[in-house]
């Protein structure tokens, strides 16, 4: 079923007024100021230019707000993409990164179009925490080069190579760079406490802007020789580039399908997680499918202008809400604010020191990770701990794609094991008039789910080491659901009983098992008289079957006696 394309911005205009517009303008400018340094920092950490981050924040941020399914979510470059993007650039090159981002946009749009947005919510929280903490650790590790002034020209993407390169360069720490980085990080940490004691206007100034301002002023001291945006990347353009479609071949397109899927899945998870947090703060409900379609369009459009992947961002969304945003207009204003600042202040941006941007990302990484979850692991099951730690370790040591695959595989295996352990057989006591027939009749009730992980419970009824009954009754009234493998187990049971001259009666099947029994044709094979609505009907049928069997046995004995005479 296709989802209707209906941006949330269309609903916002119905009761829009001047006061809401002023609130959105104020919130949008506030978020734009917060997003500006983050956009540049995320791009640099991803192995791209600061201009790529600004372009992404402007193009993708505007489209996500204009077309999205959330009232207040802010989109743009995110820390979660740093590790993925850096690895793609290192392995496939910048051109293929742009292509992978556009392909990821197509995947995300299709997810939303076919109404699969809600499925993203079903990813276990242990996997989400595992890869989020893993990404945060990798972000912190990747910033040590600029924070310490190690001057590693090409920092490897692979974990062990990266740690080795950093370890070998540690004796060459640039003390002036480290001093600027520590000064900036200290400002980031203490500014919220200082701002509480200052006039109200200062409380709205984000710590990142304070760190950028004072870090830049400190870095102008000529004797420090601290690397800046300008010394590494040159001037930042004051306007958006002309849109161009990246060149590609079918071979390159096939090569980047897996990275594109990684970007799409990660972007979908981050954006919908962010939207849910926003909902809880403003008592609203977003449209997950519309949000994914908007994310898809934004990720397709951003690379046309030299940008890269974008998603919903929690820190900027929370800032937007706390600044009084009431509609998607604030998100569009945020993007336009960055464009305006870029046009006016681009010449000054090149003075920003790289250790200050590294400090900003270290601060982001620390707040991004849910580190308390490691301490709380002792309170959870072994399965939960295994999934979370496996996802975390694989994210750090291998890559996010493998971590997600292994995490989902472990979650499925543990779920199957858990559900199958809840499925059990319970022997049913025969009614009084049949209690003398215990050697001929057995009755069992199935509780739980009969699926491919629990069919051993049915197979146990045909134990070759015990005497089999002439009549077996299965009560399915407590069976929650049944898959085709479970149905096949019932068919096998009926076939083997019939081969031994015995009979199977099934009773009490619910809507789903009963529908499967009829649709598969097992109903005709079993016989209408042996598929009954409840257990009392099964007792009556069993009594009738025994009497007929006894009568047939007497008739056969009489015929044999007459023949002998």
Steps between C-alpha positions, in 0.01 A plus 500: 500500500646835395522780756339835424754780455387765746767726657432621853558858386162489321323439832694779674367776272136449605526687830826684439525856629742784564603389850585150379696645210707721731565201730610289202729775372668530841533122540630455146774762545601344834526153346687637199766644731533162675504305173768711328809370685359148522445483124861595432636273773303196381617555143866535596482193723345309208796578276318774307525878475318736738302629199349152453364511854351846456341402169347189659360702790345752261357275225411190700395698807258712298345205313462282812304777674299592191397144409538303826248333727609672823408851614832594656770256392822656368693311234858528389841330521524280808775350712362152439610524135861599567641148521295372205575795272872501584526130417313545169723791397812300585387188314287629211588869457298821526309448175369165611407645840272748325353218294453278806322785680262551207431126481439496877249779443316282250495210751368726779231646277383150401493392865265786576298464179419136573414573863799325655596786729345334803721192450811705580362548850517126561880488499592386855617774734809294587617530138426874487694565822786275389563669167431850639765455768734341246462795263558743787824320594620508138417870468710572808786288367493671161529846661824429686703589190375862488452534877861400577655649186649169387505605130411155367429577134287197410345352812392141413133408525565149639506489881828321565688696233356823638600423861845395383548825305385708797721301738807550283430874476436560873864599573453789255211675677485869415464663842354825369230311310424292808475817708245655260305175493492467879404867536211455253382175661508661845284785373250253355471317831476798735303743283152364594584552868638850440206601277251424779642792699507744209218718359232311307639588158829322569320179593385461141854511362610141431823379652635403158486863385675617816773239448535599132528869583757475777684210340536701178625805691755288685619335177585840348806520723771461233741299713251215546495385134166321542336346191180673388227437244673741265846343533365157412201562272546854372214748469139402559265600215239763580228345283362162404664324204320432173319163516663221300419131473795278602646282226468126545516163326285196563806332651547780753126504571505128586806548723336760723165325557607366840636838622180662375290252700709576808440873458127443442452276805707721728328814376156344546579388855649834602222710348213296646671477839542877497139553394376281787702704749351818352149354530551429870614859559211674321229235551461437128514207259711502184434312176794256466433420134475864396818570695686226314378628164623848589833361619528313171438812290747700709772238469446480125515877456789582735777329292389696193645808674806321640341406832485158660259295711265658752249385759305627800730641768408474866707789642379752240140377526502539879648850458223579254231390745656681796520815287122499453453347153141423406517378139734383221556867413769518771697222326483685169613821672789307657622400153461853362685639803800279424487617136496864613788450746692315229451792260605763754757332724671250266831693502517477880420127517844413367650635825330232714764268653466128433564399864195707599283311250651174631406607853143563383482148357653343810230673701235378255634144517488500879139621505405271213599179678278336760790399719288421806360202309832319546472540877138381494578186297518293818127552548406353161497152350798332340331526160465878533861536612624282214314699233601841635867416555531314168349791310723749683823304448428422134408864431833613642725222373339398167227730363142602552356274230646184653397617846139549389490165320646306793287689750179426311603136451568458873172673585311263268674190637437603861139589420441164334659321795294699747169451321564128444577460871158649577331245274412183686268200500271430792327168542122532524313278744232284336137543606346242733333292229832460316738451792492123449634552149837658592680225309309599185465879528743781576415871510748786496464878507754718314589832664696778331602517134545207264769614256828380353678550831260289708396206281711267714214518752267338244762247392530387863146360480627224270758361738595155356582373850144525631175329411301723267126560560232409250363854517692824561315824577676836463333799663616822323288742703814637673703519179577865416615449144639242261726527196528268200777298666272443799224396262737257328579350842127438554468346154796271572348403834167416336670301223706291740203432727296392200785273388486333844122457480437783747303823465558873571230743618574874505271731695476858623711657223496881511447734206857498363577125542153409373542722194837342419358148540223579253711696249765230482254218424588315821133538595390265219784258566421484871124470454226733623406259779851525643527884505269610780421836664571409863610228740149374600432434130828308485392280795174419323680424176750281685220305668325454165826397331574240768152350474526475120848355528376244754203413278726464195730278703209276606376480141845405376524231771162357403596484134825328588317244718245428226778452247678255727180298550 
